[in-house]
Tab-separated table of C-alpha atoms in Angstrom:
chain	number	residue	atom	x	y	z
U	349	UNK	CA	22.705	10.915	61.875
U	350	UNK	CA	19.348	9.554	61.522
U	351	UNK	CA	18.026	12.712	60.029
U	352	UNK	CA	20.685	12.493	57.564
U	353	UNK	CA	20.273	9.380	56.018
U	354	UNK	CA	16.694	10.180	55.308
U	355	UNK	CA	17.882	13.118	53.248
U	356	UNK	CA	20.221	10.625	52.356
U	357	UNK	CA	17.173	8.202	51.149
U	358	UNK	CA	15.471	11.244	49.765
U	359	UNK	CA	18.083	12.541	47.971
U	360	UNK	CA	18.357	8.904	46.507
U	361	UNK	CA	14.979	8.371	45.839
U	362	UNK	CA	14.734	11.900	43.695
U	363	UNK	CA	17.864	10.734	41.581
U	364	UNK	CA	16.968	7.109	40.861
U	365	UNK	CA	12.873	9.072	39.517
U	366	UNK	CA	15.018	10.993	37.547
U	367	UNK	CA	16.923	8.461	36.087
U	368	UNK	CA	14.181	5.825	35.311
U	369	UNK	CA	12.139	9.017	33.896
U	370	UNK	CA	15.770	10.277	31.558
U	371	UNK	CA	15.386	6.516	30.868
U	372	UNK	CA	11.868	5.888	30.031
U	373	UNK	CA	11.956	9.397	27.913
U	374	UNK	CA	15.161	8.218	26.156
U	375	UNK	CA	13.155	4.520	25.611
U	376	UNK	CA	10.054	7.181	24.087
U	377	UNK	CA	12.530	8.731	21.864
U	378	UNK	CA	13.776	5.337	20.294
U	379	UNK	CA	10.620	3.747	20.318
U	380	UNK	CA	8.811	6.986	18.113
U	381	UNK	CA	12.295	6.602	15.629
U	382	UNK	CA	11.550	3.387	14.858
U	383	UNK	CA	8.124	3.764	14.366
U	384	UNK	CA	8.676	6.864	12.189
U	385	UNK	CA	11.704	4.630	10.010
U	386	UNK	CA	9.444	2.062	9.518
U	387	UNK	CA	7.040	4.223	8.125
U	388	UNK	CA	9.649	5.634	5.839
U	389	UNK	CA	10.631	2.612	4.785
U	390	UNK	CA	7.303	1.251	3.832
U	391	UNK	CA	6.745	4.405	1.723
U	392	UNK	CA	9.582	3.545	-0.275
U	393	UNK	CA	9.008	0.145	-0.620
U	394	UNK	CA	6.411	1.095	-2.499
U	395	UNK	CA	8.118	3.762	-4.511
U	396	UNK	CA	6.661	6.936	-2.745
U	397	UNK	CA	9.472	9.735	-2.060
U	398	UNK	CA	10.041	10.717	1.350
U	399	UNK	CA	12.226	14.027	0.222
U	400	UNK	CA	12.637	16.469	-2.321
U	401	UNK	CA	15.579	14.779	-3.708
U	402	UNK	CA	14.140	11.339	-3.611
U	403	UNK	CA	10.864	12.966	-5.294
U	404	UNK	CA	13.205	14.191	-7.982
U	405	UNK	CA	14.883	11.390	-8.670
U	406	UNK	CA	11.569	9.431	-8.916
U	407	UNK	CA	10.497	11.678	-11.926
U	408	UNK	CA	13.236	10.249	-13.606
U	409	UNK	CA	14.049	13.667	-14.852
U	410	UNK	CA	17.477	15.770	-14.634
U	411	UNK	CA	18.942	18.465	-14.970
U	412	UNK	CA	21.415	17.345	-17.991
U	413	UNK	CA	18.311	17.531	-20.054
U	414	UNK	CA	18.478	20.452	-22.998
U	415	UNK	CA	16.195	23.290	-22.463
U	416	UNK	CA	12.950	23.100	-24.086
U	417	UNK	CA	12.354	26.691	-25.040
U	418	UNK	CA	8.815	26.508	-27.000
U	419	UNK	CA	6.759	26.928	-23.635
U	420	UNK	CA	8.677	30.016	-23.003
U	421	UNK	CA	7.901	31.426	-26.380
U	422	UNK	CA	4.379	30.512	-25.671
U	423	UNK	CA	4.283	32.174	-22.165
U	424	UNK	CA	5.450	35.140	-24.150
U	425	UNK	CA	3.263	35.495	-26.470
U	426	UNK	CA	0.336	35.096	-23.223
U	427	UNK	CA	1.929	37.983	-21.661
U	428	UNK	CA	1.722	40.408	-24.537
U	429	UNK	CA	-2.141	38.879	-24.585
U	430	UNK	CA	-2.667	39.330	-21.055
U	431	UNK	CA	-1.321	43.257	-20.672
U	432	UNK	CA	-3.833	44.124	-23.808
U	433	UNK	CA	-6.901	41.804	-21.866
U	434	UNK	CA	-6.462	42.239	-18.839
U	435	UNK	CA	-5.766	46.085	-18.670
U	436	UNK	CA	-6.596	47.156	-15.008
U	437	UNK	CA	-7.089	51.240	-16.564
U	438	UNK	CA	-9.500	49.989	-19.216
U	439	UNK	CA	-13.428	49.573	-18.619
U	440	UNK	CA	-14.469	45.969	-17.003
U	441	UNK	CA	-13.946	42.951	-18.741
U	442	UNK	CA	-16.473	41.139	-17.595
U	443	UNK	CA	-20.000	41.736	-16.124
U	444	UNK	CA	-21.505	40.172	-13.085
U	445	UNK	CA	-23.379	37.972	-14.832
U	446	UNK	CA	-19.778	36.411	-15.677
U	447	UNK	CA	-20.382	37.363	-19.423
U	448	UNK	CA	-17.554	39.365	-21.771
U	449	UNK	CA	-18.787	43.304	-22.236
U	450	UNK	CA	-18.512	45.059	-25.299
U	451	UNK	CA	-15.071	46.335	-24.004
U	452	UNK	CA	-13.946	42.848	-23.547
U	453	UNK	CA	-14.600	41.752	-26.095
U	454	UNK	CA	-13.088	44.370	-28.338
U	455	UNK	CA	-9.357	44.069	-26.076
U	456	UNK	CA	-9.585	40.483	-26.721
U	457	UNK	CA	-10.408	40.511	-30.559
U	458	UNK	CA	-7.446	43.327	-30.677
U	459	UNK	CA	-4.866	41.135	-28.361
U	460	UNK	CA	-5.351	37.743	-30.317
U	461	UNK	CA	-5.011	40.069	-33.963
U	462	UNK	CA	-2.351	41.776	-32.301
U	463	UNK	CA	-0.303	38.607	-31.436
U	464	UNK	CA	-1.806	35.930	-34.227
U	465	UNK	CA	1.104	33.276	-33.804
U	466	UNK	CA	0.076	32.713	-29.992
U	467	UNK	CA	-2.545	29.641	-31.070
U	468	UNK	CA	-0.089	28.362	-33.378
U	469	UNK	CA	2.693	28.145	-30.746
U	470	UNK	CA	0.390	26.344	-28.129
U	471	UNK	CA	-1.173	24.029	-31.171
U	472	UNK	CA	3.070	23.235	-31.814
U	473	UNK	CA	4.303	22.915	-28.495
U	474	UNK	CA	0.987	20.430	-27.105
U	475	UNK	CA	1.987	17.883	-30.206
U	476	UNK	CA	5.088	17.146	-28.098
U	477	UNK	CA	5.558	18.225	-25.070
U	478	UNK	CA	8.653	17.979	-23.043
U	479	UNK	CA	8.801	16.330	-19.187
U	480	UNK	CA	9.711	18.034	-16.517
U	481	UNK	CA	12.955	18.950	-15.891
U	482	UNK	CA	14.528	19.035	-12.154
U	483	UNK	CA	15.104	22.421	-10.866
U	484	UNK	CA	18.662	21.642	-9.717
U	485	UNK	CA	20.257	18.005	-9.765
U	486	UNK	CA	19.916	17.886	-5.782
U	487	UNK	CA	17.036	20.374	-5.678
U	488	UNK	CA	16.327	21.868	-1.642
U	489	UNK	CA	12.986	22.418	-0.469
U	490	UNK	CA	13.483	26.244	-1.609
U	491	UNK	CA	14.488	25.189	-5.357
U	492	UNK	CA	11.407	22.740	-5.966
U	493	UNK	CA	9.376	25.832	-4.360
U	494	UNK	CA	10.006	28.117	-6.551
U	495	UNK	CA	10.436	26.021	-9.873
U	496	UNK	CA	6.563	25.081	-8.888
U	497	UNK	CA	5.902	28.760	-8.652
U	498	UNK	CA	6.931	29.429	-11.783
U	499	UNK	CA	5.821	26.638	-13.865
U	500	UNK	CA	2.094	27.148	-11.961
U	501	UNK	CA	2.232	31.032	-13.161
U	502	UNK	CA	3.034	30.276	-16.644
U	503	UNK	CA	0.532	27.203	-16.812
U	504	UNK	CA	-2.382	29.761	-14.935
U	505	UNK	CA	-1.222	32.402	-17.747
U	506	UNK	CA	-1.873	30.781	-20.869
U	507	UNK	CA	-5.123	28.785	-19.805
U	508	UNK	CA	-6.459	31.981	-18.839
U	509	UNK	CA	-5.635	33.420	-21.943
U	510	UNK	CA	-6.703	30.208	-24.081
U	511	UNK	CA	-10.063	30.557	-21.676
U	512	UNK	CA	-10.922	34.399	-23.044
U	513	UNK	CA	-10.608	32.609	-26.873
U	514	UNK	CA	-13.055	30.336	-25.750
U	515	UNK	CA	-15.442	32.410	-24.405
U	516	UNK	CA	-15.062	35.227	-26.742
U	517	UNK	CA	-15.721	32.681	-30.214
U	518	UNK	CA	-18.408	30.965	-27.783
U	519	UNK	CA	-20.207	34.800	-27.046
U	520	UNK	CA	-20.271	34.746	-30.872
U	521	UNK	CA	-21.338	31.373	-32.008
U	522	UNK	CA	-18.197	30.114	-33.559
U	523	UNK	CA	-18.799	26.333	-32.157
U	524	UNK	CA	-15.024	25.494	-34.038
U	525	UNK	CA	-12.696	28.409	-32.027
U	526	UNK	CA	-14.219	27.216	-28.418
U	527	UNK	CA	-13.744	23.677	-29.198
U	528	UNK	CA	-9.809	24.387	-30.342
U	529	UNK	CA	-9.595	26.510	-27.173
U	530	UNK	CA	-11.228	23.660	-25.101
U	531	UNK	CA	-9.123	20.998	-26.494
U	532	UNK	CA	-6.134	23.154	-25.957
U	533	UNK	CA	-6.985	23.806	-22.321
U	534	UNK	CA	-7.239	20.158	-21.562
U	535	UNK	CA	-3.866	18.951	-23.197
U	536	UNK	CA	-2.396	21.874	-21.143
U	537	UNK	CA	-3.576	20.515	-18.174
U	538	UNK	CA	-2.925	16.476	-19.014
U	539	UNK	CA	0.708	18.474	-19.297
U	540	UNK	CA	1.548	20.132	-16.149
U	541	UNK	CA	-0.190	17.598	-14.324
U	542	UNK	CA	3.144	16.005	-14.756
U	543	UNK	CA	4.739	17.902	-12.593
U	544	UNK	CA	5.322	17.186	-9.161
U	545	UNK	CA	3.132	18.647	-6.204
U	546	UNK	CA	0.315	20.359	-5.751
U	547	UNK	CA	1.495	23.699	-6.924
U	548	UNK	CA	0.959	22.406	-10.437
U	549	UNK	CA	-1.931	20.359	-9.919
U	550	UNK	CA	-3.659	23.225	-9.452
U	551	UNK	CA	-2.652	24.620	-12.755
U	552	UNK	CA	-3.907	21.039	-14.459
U	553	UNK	CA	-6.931	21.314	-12.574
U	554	UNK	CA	-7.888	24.834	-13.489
U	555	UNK	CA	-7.188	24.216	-17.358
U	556	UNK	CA	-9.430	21.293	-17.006
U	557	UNK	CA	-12.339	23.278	-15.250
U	558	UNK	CA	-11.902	25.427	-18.400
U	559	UNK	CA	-12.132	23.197	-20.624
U	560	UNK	CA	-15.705	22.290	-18.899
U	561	UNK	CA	-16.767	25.328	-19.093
U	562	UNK	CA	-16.057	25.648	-22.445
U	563	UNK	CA	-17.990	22.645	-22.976
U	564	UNK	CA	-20.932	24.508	-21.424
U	565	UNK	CA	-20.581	27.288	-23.392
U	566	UNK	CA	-21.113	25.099	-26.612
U	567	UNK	CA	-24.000	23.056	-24.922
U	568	UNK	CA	-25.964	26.365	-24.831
U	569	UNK	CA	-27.075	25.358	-28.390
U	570	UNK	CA	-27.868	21.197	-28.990
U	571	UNK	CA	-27.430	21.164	-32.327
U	572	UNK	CA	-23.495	21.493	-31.291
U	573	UNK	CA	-23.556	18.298	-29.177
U	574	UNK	CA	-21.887	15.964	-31.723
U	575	UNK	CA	-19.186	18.224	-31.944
U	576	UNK	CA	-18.122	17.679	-28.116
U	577	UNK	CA	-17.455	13.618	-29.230
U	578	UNK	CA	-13.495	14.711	-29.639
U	579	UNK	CA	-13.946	15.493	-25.908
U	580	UNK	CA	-16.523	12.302	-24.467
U	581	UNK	CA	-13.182	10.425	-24.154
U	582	UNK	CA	-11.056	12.519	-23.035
U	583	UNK	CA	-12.834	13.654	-20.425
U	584	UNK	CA	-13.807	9.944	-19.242
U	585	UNK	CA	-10.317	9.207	-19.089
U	586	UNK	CA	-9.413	12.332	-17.127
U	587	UNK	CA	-9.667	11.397	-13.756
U	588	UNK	CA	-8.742	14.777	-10.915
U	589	UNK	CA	-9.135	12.929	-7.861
U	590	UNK	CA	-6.176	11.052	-8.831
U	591	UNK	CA	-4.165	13.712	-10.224
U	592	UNK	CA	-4.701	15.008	-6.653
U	593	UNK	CA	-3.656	11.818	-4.788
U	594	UNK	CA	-0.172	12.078	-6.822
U	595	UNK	CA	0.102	15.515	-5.942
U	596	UNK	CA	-0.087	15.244	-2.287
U	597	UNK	CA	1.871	12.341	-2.236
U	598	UNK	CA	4.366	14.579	-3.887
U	599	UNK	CA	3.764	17.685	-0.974
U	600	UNK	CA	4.125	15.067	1.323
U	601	UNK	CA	7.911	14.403	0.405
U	602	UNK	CA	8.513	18.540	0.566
U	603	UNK	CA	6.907	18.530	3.822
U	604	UNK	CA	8.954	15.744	5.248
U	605	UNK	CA	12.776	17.758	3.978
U	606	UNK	CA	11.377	20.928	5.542
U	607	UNK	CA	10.343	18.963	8.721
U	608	UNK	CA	14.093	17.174	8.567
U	609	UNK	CA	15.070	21.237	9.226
U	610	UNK	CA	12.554	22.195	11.964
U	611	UNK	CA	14.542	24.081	14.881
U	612	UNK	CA	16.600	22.072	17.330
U	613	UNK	CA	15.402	17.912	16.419
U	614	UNK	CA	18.280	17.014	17.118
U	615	UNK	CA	18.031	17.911	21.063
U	616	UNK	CA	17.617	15.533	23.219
U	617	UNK	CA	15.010	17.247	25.064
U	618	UNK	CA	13.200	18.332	22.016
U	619	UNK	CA	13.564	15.326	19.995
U	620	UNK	CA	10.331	13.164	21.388
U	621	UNK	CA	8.188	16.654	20.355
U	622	UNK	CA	9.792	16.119	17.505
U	623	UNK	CA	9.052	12.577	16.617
U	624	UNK	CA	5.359	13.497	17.474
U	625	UNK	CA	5.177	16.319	14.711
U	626	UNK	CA	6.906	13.642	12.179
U	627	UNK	CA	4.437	11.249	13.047
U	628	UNK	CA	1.067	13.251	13.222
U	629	UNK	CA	2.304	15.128	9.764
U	630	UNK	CA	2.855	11.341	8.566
U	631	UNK	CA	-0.863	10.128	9.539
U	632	UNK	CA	-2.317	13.318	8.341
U	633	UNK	CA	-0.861	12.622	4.757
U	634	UNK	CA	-2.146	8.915	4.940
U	635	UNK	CA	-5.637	10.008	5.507
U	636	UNK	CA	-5.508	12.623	3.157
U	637	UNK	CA	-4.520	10.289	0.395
U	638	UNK	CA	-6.461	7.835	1.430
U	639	UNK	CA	-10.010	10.256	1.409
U	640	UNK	CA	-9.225	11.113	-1.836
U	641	UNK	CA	-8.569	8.061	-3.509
U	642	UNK	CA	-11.866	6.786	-2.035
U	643	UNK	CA	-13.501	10.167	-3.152
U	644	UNK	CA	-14.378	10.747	0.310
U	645	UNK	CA	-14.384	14.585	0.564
U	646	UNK	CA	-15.724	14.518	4.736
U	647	UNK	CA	-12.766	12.237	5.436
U	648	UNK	CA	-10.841	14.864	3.540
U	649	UNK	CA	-12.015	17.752	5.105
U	650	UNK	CA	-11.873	16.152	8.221
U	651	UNK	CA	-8.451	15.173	8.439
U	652	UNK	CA	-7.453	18.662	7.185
U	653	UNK	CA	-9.637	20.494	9.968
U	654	UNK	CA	-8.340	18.245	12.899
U	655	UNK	CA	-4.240	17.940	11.790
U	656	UNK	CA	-3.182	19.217	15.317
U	657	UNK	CA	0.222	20.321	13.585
U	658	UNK	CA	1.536	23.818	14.416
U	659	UNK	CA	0.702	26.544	12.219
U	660	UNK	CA	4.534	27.957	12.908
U	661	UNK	CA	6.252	24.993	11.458
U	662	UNK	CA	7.510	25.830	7.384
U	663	UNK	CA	5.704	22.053	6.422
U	664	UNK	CA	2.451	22.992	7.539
U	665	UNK	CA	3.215	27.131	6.240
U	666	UNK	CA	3.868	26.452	2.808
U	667	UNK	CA	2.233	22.967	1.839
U	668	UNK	CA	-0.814	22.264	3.804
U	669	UNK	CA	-2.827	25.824	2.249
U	670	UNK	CA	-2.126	24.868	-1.314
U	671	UNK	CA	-3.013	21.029	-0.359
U	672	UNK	CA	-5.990	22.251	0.720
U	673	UNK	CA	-6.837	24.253	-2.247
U	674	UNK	CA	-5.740	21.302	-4.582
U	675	UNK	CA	-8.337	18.927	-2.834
U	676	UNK	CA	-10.975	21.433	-3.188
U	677	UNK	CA	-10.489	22.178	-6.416
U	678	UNK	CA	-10.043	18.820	-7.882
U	679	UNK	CA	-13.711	17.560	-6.234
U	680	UNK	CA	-14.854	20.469	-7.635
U	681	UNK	CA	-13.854	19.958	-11.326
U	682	UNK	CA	-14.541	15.877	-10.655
U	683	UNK	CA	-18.131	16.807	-9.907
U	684	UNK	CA	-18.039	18.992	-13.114
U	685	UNK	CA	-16.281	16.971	-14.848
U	686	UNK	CA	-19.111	13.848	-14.311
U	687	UNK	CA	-21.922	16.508	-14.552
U	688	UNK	CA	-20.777	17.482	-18.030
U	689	UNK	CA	-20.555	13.117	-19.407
U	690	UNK	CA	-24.003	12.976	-18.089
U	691	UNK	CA	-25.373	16.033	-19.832
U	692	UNK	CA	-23.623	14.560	-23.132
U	693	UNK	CA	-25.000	11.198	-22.465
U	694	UNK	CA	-28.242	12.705	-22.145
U	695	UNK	CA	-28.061	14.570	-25.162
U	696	UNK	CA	-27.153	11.905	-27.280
U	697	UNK	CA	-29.849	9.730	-25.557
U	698	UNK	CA	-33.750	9.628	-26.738
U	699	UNK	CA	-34.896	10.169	-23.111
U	700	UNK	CA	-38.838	10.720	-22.541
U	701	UNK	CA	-38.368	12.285	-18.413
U	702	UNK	CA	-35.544	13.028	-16.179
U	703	UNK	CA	-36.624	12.612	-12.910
U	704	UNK	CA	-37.055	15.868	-10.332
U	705	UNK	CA	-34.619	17.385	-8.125
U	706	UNK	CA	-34.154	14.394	-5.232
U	707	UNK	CA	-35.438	11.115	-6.539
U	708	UNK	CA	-32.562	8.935	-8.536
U	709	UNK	CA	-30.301	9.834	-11.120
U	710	UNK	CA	-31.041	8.072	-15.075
U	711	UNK	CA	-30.267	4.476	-14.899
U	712	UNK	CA	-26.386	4.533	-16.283
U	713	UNK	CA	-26.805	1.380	-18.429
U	714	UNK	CA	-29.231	3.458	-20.417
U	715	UNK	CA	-26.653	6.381	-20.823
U	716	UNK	CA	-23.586	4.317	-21.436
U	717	UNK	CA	-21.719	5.815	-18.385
U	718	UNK	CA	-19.652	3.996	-15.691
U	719	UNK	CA	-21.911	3.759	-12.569
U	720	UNK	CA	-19.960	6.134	-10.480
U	721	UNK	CA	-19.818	9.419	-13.267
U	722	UNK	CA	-23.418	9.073	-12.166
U	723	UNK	CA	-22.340	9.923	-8.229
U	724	UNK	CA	-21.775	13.168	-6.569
U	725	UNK	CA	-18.005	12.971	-5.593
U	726	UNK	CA	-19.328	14.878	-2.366
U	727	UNK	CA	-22.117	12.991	-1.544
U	728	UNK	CA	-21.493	9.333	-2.992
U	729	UNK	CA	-25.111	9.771	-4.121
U	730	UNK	CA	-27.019	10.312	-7.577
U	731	UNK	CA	-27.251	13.966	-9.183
U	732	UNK	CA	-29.653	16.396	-8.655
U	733	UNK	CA	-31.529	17.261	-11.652
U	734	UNK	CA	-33.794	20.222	-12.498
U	735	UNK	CA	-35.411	20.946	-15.730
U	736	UNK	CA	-37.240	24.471	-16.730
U	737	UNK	CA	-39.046	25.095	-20.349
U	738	UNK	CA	-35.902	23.856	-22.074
U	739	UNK	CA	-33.294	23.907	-19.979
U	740	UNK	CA	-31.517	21.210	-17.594
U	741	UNK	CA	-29.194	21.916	-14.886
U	742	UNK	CA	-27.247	19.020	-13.001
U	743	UNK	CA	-26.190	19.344	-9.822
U	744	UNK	CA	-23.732	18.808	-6.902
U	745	UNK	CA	-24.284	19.348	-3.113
U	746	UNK	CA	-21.039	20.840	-3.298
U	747	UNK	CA	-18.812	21.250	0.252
U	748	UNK	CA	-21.486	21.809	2.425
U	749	UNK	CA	-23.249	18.720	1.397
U	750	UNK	CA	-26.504	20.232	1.475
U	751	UNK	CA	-29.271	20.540	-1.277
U	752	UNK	CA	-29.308	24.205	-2.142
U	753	UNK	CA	-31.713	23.523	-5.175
U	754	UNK	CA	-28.479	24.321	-7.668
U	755	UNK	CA	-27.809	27.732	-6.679
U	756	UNK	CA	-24.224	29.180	-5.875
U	757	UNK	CA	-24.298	32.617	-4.563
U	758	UNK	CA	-25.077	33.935	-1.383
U	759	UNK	CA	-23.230	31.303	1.076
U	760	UNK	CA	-24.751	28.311	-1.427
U	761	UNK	CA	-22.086	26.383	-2.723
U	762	UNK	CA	-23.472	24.081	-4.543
U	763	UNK	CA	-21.783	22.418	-7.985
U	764	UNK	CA	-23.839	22.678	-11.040
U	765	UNK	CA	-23.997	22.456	-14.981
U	766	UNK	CA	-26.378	23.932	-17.276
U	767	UNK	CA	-27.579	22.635	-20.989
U	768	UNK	CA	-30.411	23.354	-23.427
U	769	UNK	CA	-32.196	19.789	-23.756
U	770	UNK	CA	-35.326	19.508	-25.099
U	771	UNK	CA	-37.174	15.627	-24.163
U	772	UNK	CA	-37.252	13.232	-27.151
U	773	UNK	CA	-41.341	12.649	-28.479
């Protein structure tokens, strides 16, 4: 009998740990939902969507809207352009030098005769250009997907092909043609920067790296720096880091309907793993946006290279890689972007010496800048500057954050743009 009620005791013991743990797990559980709804509802509170649908219905878009067609004709018209220029049977269109060949430049000069109305359509259609237009009235993860898909391919197509103008006018001194094609390139991208996510961020951000090198190309002669004014403002207004910050904000609210649909939440056994995913996907997002509103690329890459999520999960599958490209690429063209105002401010400034590679940028007062286009978005610190015979090149430390003199091949990844300047006497 005495024996028994100890296994009586035991047995008693073992149920009451199992209760208060069911009961302290159960507490866990509550306690992570109402720290993830309170999150939630602090995001909307100030107006950022925390789903697809509620990202939707933030654009104030729908679907009632009529069809635009006069991208599609333009997307066209870039295809026809694309299968003469980009013919994978035909000799190299490029050299390694990143120059047009001879070939090139004799598909491009036949695909632009070939299909004349192409510039015309793209000069109509970036007068007045529509707003997006929700993929479906309650669009699921899947339909916002693929609508980004496509709009990113068609965006990608004709900057590309607006890019080859450019550089084939710029290859042959036409000053005019590579400014229309520049000025074309960075409407396109103030355009589908409108779209939500990061999907078509990309797209703005590549037409606007496009348009910088474009700029370069002209700034390979000085006498054609007064005819980059019609870009000096535009490009001071254009701002990527925030185009970025929107854009994740945006991949945050697909991430958090695909997470809504991650296998077996809803379990009671599964649910506090849950909440933790929610949660860390939650923070991860906050510093994100956070790094790159303060132009912090470390706390960016940071956040990005210690997430913790798991790699099987569809949120962090199919939005944290083109996150990841969209925050590289839009410090990327930011640093460009600044390197190119300086080199204009320069050029249009009687400077006597600009200091070697290391020692402080030109005071910004004297170049009529804002004191941070005079930063390296990756470093926080002035430009590098090099000058040889007469040419200039201004430089980024790039991702790495070290000082690789400029270059950008062989594992160097530094950021850097090149001018002819010759120093006022």
């Amino acid at each position: 009998m005495h024996r028994a009620t100890r296994v009586a005791l035991v047995v008693g013991l073992i149920i009451a740990l199992l209760l208060i743990a069911a009961g302290g797990y159960v507490w866990l559980i509550t306690l992570s939902d109402k720290r993830i709804e309170s999150r939630l509802t602090a995001l909307r509170q100030v107006g950022e969507p925390t789903s697809v649908e509620e990202l939707w219905r933030s654009t104030g878009t729908g679907s009632e809207k009529p069809q635009d067609t006069r991208f599609a004709e333009v997307v066209a018209q870039a295809s026809e352009i694309r299968k003469i220029v980009e013919n994978s049977y035909a000799p190299a269109l490029m050299d390694e030098n990143g120059h047009l060949t001879e070939a090139g430049r004799q598909r491009i000069a036949e695909a632009f005769q070939k299909h004349g109305k192409f510039l015309d359509l793209v000069a109509q259609f970036l007068e007045n250009p529509p707003a997006p237009v929700s993929p479906a009235s309650e669009p699921t993860p899947e339909d916002h997907l693929k609508w980004c898909v496509r709009a990113a391919q068609d965006a990608d197509l004709v900057a590309r092909m607006l890019h080859y103008w450019g550089l084939f006018h710029g290859e042959s001194g036409n000053t005019p043609e590579v400014l229309r094609a520049a000025q074309f390139s960075q409407k396109l991208g103030q355009w589908i920067r409108a779209f939500p996510g990061t999907m078509p961020c990309n797209s703005a951000l590549k037409a606007e790296a496009n348009t910088i090198d474009l700029c370069e190309v002209i700034l390979r002669d000085p006498k054609e720096v007064e005819e980059l004014a019609v870009l000096r403002q535009p490009l001071l207004d254009t701002h990527p880091l925030e185009w970025c910050a929107r854009a994740v904000v945006a991949d945050r609210a697909l991430g958090l309907s695909l997470l809504s649909r991650y296998p077996g939440h809803d379990s009671l056994w599964t649910r506090y793993r849950w909440n933790r995913l929610y949660l860390r996907y939650l923070d991860l997002f906050e510093r994100l946006v956070n790094g790159v509103q303060q132009a912090s690329y470390s706390a960016v890459a940071s956040a990005l290279d210690a997430s913790g999520l798991p790699v099987e999960a569809d949120a962090v599958k199919m939005v944290l890689p083109t996150v990841r490209r969209c925050v590289n690429e839009a410090f990327a063209v930011e640093a460009r972007r600044r390197e190119c105002l300086v080199a204009l401010a320069i050029l249009n400034t009687r400077i006597q010496k600009i200091p070697e590679s290391g020692q402080q940028l030109l005071d910004p007062n004297k170049l009529n800048l804002p004191k941070d286009v005079v930063l390296d978005p990756y470093s926080g610190t002035p430009f590098h500057v090099l000058t040889a015979n007469d040419r200039c090149v201004i430089y980024s430390v790039g991702p790495n954050q070290k000082d690789e003199g400029g270059q950008t091949l062989q594992g160097a990844d530094d950021v850097s743009f090149r001018f002819v300047w010759t120093p006022a006497t």
